[in-house]
Coordinates of C-alpha atoms in Angstrom, one line a residue:
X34 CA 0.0 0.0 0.0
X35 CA 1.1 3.5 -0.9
X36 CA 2.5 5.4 2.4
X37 CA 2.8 9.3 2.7
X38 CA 4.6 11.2 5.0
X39 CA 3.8 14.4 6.9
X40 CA 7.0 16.1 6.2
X41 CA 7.0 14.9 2.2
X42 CA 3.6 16.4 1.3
X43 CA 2.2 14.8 -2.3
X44 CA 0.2 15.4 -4.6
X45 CA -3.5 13.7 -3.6
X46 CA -6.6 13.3 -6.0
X47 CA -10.0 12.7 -4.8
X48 CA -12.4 11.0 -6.4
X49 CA -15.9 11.9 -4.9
X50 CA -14.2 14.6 -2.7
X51 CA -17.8 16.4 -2.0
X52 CA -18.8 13.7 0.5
X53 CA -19.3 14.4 4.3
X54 CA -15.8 12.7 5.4
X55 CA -13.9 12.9 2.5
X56 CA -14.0 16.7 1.9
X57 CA -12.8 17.0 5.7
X58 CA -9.8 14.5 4.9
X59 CA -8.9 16.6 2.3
X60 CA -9.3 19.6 4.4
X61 CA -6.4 18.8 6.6
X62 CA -4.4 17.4 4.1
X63 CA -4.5 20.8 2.6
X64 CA -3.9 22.5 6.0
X65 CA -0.8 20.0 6.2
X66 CA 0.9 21.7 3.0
X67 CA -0.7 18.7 0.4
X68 CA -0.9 19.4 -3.2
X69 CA -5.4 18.0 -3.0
X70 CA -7.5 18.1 -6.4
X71 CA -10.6 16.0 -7.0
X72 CA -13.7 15.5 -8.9
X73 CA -17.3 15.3 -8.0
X74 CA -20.9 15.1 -9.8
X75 CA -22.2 18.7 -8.3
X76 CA -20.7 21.4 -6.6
X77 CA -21.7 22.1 -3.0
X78 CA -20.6 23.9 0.2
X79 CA -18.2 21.7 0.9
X80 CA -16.7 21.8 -2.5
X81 CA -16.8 25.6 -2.0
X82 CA -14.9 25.4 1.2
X83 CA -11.9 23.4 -0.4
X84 CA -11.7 25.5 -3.4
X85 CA -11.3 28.3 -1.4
X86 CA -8.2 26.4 0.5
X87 CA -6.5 26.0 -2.8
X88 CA -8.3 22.9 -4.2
X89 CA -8.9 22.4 -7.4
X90 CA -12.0 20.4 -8.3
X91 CA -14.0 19.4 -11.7
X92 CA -17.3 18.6 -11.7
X93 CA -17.2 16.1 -14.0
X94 CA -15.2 12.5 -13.5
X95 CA -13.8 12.0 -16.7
X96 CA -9.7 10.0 -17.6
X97 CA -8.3 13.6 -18.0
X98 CA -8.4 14.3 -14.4
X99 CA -6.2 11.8 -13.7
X100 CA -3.0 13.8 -14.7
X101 CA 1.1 13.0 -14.3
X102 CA 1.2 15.3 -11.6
X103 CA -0.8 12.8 -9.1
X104 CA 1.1 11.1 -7.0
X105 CA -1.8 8.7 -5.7
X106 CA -5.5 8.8 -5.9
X107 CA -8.0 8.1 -3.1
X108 CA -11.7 6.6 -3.5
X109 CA -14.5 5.8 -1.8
X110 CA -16.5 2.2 -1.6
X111 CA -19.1 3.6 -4.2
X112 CA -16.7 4.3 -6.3
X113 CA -16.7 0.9 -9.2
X114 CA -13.2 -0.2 -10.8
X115 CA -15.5 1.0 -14.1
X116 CA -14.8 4.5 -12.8
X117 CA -13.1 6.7 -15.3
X118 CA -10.6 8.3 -13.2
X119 CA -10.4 5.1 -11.2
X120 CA -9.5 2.8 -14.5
X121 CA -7.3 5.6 -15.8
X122 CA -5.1 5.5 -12.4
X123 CA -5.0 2.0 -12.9
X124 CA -3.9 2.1 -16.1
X125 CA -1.3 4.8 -15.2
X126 CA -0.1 2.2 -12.5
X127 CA -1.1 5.2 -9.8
X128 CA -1.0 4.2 -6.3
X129 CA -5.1 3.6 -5.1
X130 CA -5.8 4.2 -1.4
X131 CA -9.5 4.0 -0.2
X132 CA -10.9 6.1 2.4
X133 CA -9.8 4.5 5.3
X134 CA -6.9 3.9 4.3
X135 CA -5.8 7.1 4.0
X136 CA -7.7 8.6 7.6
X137 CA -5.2 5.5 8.8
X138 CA -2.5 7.1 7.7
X139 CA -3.7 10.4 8.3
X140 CA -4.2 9.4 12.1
X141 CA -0.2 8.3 12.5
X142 CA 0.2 12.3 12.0
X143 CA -1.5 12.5 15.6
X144 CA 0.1 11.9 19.4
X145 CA -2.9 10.5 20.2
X146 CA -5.5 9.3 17.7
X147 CA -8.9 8.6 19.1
X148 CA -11.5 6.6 17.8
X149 CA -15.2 6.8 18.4
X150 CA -17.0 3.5 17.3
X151 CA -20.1 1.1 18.1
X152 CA -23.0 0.4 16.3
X153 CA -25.2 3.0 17.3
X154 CA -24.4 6.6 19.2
X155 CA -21.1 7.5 17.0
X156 CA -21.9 10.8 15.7
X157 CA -23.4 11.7 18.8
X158 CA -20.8 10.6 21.5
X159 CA -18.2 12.0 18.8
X160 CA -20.0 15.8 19.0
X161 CA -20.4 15.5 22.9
X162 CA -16.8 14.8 22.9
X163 CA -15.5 17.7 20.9
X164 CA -17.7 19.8 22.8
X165 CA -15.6 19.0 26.1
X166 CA -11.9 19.1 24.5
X167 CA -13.0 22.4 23.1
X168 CA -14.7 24.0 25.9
X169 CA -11.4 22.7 27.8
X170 CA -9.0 24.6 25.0
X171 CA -7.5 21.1 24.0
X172 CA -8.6 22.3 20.6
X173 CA -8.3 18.5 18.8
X174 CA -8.5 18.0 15.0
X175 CA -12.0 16.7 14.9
X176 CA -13.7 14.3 11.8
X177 CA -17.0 13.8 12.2
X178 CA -19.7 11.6 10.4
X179 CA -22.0 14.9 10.3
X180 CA -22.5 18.7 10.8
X181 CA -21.7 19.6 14.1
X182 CA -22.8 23.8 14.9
X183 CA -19.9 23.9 17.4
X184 CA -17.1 23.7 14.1
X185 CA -19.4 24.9 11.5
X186 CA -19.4 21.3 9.8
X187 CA -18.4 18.1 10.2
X188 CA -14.1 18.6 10.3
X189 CA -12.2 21.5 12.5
X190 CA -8.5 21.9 12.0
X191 CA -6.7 21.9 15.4
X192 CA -3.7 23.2 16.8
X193 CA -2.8 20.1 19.3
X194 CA -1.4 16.2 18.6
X195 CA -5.2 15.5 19.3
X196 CA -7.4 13.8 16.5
X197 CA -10.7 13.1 17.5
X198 CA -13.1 11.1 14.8
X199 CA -15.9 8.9 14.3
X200 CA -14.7 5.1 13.0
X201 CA -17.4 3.3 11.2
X202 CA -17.6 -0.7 11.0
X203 CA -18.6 -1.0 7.6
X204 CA -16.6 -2.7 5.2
X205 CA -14.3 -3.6 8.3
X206 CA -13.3 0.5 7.4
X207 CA -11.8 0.8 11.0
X208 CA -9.4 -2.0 10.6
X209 CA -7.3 0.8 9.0
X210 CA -6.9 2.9 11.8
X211 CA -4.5 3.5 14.3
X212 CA -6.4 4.8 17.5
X213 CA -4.4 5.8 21.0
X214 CA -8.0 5.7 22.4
X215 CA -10.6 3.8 21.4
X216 CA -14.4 3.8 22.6
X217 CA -16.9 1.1 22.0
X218 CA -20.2 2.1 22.2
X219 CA -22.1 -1.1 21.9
X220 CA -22.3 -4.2 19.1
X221 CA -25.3 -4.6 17.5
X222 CA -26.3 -6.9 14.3
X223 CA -26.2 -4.5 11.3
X224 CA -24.8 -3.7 8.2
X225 CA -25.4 -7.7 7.3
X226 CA -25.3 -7.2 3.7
X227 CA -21.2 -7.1 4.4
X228 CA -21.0 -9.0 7.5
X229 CA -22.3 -12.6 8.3
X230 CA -24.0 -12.6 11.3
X231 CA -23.6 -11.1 14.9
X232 CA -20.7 -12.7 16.0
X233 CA -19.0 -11.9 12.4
X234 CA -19.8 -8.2 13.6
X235 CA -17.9 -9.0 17.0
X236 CA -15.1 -10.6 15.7
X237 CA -14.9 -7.4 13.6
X238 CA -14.7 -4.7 16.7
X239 CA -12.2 -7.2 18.3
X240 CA -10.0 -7.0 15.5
X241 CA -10.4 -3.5 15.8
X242 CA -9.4 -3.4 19.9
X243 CA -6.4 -5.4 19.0
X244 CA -4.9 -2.4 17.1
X245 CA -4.5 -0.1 20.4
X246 CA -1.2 -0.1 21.4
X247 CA -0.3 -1.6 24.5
X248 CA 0.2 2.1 26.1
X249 CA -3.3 2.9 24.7
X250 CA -6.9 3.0 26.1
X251 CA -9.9 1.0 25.3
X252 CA -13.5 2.9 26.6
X253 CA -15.9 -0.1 26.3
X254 CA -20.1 -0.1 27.3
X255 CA -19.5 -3.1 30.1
X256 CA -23.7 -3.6 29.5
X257 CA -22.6 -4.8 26.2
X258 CA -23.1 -8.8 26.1
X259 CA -19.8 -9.2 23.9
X260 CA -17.4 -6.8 26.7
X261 CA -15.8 -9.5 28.0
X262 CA -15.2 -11.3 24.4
X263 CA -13.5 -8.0 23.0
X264 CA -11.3 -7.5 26.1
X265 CA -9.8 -10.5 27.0
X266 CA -6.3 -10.7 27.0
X267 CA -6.0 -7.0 25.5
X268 CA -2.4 -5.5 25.5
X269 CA -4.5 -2.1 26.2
X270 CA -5.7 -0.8 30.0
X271 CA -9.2 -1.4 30.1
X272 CA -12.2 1.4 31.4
X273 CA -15.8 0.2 31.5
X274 CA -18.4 1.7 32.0
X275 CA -22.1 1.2 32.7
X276 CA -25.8 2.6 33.3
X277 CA -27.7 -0.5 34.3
X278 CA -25.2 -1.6 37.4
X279 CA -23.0 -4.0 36.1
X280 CA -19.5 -3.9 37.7
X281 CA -17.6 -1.1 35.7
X282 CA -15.1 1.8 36.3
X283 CA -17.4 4.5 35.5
X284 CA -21.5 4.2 36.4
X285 CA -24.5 6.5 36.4
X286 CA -27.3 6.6 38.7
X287 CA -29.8 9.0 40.0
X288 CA -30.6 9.7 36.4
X289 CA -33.9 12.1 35.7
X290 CA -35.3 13.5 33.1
X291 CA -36.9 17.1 32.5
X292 CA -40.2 17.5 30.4
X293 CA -38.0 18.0 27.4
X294 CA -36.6 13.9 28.0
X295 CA -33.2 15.2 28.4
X296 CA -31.4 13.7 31.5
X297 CA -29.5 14.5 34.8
X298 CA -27.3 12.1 36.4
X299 CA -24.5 11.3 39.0
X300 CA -21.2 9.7 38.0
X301 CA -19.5 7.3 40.3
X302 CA -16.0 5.9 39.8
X303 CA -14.6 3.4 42.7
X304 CA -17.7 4.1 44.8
X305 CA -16.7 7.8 44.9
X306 CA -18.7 10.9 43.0
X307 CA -16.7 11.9 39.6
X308 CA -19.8 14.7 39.3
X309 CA -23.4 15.7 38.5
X310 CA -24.0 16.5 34.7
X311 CA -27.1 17.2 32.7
X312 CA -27.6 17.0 29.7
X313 CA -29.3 19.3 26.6
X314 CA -30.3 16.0 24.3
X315 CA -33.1 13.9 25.7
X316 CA -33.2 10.1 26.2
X317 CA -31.7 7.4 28.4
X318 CA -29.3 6.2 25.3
X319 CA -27.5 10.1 25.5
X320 CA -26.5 8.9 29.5
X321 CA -24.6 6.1 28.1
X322 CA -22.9 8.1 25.4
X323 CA -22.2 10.9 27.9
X324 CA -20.6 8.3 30.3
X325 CA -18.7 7.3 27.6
X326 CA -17.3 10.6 27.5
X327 CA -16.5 11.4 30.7
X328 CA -14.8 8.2 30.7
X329 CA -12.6 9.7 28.0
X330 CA -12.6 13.5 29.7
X331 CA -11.0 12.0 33.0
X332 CA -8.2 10.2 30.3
X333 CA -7.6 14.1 30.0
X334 CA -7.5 15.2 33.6
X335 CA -10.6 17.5 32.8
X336 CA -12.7 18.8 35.6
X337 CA -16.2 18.1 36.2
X338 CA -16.8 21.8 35.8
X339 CA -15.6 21.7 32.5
X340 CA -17.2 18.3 31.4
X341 CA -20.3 19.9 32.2
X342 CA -19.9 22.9 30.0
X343 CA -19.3 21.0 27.6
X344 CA -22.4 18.8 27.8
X345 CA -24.4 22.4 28.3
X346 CA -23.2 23.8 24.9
X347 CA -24.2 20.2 23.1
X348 CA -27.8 20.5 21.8
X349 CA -27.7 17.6 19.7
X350 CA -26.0 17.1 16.1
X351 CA -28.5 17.1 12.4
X352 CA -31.0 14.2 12.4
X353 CA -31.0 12.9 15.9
X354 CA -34.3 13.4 17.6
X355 CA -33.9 17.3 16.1
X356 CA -37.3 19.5 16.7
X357 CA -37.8 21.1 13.0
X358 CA -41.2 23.0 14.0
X359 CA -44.4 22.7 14.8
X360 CA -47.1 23.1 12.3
X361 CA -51.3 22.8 12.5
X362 CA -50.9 22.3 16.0
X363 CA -49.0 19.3 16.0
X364 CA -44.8 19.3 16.2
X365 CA -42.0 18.1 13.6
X366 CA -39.3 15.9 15.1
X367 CA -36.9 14.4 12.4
X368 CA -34.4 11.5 13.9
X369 CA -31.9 9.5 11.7
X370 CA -32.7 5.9 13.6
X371 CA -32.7 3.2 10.6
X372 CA -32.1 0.1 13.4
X373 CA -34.5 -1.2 15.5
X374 CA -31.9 -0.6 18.6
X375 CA -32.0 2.6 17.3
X376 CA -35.8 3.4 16.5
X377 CA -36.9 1.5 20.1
X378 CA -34.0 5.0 21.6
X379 CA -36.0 7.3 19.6
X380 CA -39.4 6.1 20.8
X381 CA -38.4 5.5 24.4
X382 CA -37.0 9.2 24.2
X383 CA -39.9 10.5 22.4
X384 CA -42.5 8.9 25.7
X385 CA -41.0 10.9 28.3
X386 CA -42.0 14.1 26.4
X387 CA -45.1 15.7 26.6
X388 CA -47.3 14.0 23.6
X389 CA -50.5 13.3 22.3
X390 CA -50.4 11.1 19.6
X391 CA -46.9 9.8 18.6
X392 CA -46.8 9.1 15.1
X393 CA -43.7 7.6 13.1
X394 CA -43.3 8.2 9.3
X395 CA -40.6 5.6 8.8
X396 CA -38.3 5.0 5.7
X397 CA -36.7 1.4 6.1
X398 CA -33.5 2.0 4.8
X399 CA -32.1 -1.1 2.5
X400 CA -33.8 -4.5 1.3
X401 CA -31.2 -6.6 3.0
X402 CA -31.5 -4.8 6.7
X403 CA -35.5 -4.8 6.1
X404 CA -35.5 -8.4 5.8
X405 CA -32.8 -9.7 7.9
X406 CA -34.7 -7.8 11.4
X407 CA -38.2 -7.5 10.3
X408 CA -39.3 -9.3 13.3
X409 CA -37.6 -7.0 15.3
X410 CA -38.2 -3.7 13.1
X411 CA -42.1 -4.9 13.6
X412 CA -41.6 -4.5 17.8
X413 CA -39.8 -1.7 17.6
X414 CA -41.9 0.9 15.8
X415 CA -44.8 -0.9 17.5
X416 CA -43.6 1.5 20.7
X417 CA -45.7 4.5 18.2
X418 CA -48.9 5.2 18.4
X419 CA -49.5 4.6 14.8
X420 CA -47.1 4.1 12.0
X421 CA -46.9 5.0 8.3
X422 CA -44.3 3.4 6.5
X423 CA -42.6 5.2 3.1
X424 CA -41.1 2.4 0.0
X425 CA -37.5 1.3 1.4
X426 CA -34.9 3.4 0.8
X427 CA -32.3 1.4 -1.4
X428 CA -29.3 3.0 -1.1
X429 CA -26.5 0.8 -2.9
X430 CA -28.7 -2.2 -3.1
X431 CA -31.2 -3.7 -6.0
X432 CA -34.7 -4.9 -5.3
X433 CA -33.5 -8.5 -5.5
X434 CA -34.6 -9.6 -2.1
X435 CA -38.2 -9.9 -2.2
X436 CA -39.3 -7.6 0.8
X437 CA -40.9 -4.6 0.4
X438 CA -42.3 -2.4 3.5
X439 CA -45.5 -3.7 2.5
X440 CA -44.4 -6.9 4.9
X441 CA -43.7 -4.5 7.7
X442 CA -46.9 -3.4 7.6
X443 CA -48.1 -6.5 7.9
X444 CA -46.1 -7.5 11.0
X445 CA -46.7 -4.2 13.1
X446 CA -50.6 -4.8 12.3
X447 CA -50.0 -8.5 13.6
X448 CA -48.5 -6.7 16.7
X449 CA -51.9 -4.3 17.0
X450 CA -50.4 -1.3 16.5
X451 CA -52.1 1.1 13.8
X452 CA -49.9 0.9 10.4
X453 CA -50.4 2.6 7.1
X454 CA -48.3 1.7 4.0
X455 CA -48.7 4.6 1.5
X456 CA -46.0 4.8 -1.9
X457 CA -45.2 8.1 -2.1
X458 CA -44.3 11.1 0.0
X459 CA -47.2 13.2 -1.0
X460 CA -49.9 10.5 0.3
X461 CA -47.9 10.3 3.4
X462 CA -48.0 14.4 3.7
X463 CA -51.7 14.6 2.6
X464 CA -52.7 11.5 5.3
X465 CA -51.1 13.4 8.6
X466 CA -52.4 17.1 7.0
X467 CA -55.7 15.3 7.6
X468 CA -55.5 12.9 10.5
X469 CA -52.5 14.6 12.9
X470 CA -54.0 16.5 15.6
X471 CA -52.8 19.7 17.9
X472 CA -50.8 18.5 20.2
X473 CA -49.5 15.3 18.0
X474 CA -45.8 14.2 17.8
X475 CA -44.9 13.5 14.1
X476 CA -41.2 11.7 14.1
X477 CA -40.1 11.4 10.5
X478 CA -37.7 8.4 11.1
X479 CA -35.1 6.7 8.5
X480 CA -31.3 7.1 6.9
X481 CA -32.8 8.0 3.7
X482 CA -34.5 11.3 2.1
X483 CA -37.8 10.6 4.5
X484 CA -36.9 14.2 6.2
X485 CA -38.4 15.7 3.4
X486 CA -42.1 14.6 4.3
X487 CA -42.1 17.1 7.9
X488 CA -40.3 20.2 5.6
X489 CA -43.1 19.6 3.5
X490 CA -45.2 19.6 6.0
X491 CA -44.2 22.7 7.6
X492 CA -43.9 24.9 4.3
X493 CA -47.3 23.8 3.4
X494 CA -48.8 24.4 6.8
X495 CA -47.2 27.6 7.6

């Protein structure tokens, strides 16, 4: 594989640059002195951003971009071998690194490297984080998997040997990097159109534990049925931590919640008090990812006075349980859950706030989750009052797997729970214009383009 060094800066080319984490790699790269072009099919304010820094970019992905110039030329996993500029740095015998590869390398820049991953809870343990290290001036190089307010997007350049980022399971993609400090949020079955089964998914993050150095730090959710599997025998030291009482370094009890669902808690450590922290995003799921974090905050010698600014300033990151408005009485929440762990969270959440009926306008996002959890997609949006359900959302997949959210339907009825399958976003919008009532809950749910049903909404009832 092609290797780079800091102090040799090369010539980089991006194809696909405009995506959420590649435009940010190439932001520090360019901050680091690298020569970074790229292509992508549309220009946007990411784009922008880079071109402003000195990139050059064509919106078009044609051969010709691939000039002599190049040194090596980074991809993406939607990017096919049938690409132009990929098959023309083939045939120029360029060096290809994908993604992860290259944010692997990019981590060995960094003193200490540190990793947010898990199933469910990344982006959001990953902005709670770079809240405290910036409220505390640590001022980390941050890479996160959406926009965060606090850095105006989803990178930050920092000043210090701190790199904070969010390390995604898919594809195995964190088997590239090089963390100092790792967290494991929890293990979950997903992503099963790359990985076999559960225990193909654990075998995966224990891989991925096995890369911290022996003077490294492993964060791990000790309520996690596979804890014990991932650290055994690890070179690493070991912090757990835990909300529902299971023997850990770090646990939380007391925990509240305000009319909003957003919690307050203690923090005990060695049957002494760490601190008192609330939090500004609701739901029990945010306790565990804040424990997680001040796990990682006590790594740093922070104070609880600062770990609690921190969590004051965080208000939540794009898509998770975010309030878009209220409209005909009724209010617009919009939440990116497309797991049943993480739709059962959202609902949970959405029950401690002050409601009427709670309905969820959910997007099932690919064929091959859809079919491989049904049963448990069924239970989990069962926890609405009453359900409407959008076509899936494909993503990179075919409709080769005969399921269709038609079968949902039928299994959330079979549950008793009020469902409504209706094709397209229009019926869906026309069906809650006419049935949603003042003081309703509307929770447009899914990883797809579902959000687009509650703007609707609200432009057309405004």
């Amino acid at each position: 594989m092609y290797t780079f060094l800091p102090d040799h800066p090369a010539h980089l080319h991006f194809i696909g640059i405009g995506g959420v984490s590649m435009s940010g790699i190439a932001a520090i790269l360019l901050d680091r002195g690298f020569t970074v072009s790229g292509s992508d099919s549309h220009e946007t304010e990411m784009t922008r951003q880079l071109e402003e820094a000195g990139c050059h970019i064509v919106y078009e992905q044609t051969a010709q971009n691939i000039t002599d110039d190049i040194d090596a030329v980074v991809y993406t996993a939607a990017i096919h071998p049938q690409n132009p500029e990929y098959a023309a740095a083939v045939e120029k015998g360029l060096p290809l690194l994908s993604r992860a590869e290259l944010l692997g390398q990019l981590m060995t820049f960094y003193h200490t490297p540190i990793c947010v991953s898990g199933t469910h809870g990344k982006t959001t343990t990953t902005s709670m984080a770079a809240h405290i290290l910036m409220a505390a001036e640590l001022d980390p190089t941050i890479s996160v998997g959406g926009v965060l307010p606090l850095i105006g997007g989803n990178y930050h350049i920092g000043n210090t040997e701190t790199f904070l980022l969010e390390a995604c399971e898919y594809t195995n993609s964190f088997l590239n990097f090089f963390p100092k400090i790792a967290i494991i949020l929890d293990i979950d079955a997903d992503h099963l159109d790359f990985f076999k089964d559960l225990e193909d998914i654990r075998r995966s993050f224990r891989k991925f534990a096995e890369r911290i150095p022996e003077d490294g730090v492993l964060i791990i959710n000790a309520d996690d049925p596979a804890c014990k599997m991932i650290t055994k025998d690890l070179r690493c030291r070991i912090i757990t931590y835990s909300i529902q009482g299971v023997r850990s370094t770090y646990s939380a009890d007391l925990i509240t919640y305000d009319e909003s669902g957003n919690a307050s808690f203690r923090v005990l450590s060695g049957g002494k008090t760490i601190g008192n922290f609330s939090l500004q995003v609701p739901g029990q799921h945010n306790v565990a990812n804040a424990l997680a974090v001040v796990a990682l905050a006590q790594e740093f010698g922070l104070e609880p006075e600062l770990i609690q600014k921190g969590f004051s300033t965080f208000s939540g990151t794009n898509r998770r349980f975010e309030y878009k408005g209220t409209t005909g009485g009724f209010t617009v929440i919009d939440d990116y859950a497309h797991h049943p762990t993480e739709i059962r969270a959202t609902l949970r959440t959405a029950q401690r706030v002050p409601h009427g009926t709670i309905w969820c306008v959910f997007q099932p996002h690919t064929y091959t989750r859809t079919k491989a959890l049904l049963p448990q997609f069924a239970e989990s949006l069962s926890i609405a009052d009453r359900v409407i359900l959008a076509d899936i959302y494909a993503a990179r997949e075919l409709d080769i797997y005969g399921i269709s959210s038609k079968d949902l339907e039928h299994e959330i009825q079979k549950l008793g729970t009020e469902c409504l399958y209706l094709p397209s976003f229009k019926e869906i919008e026309m069906y809650l214009h006419e049935h949603a009532k003042p003081g309703d809950m509307v929770i447009t749910m899914g990883a797809g383009n579902i959000v687009q049903v509650g703007e609707s909404l609200l432009e057309e009832l405004s």
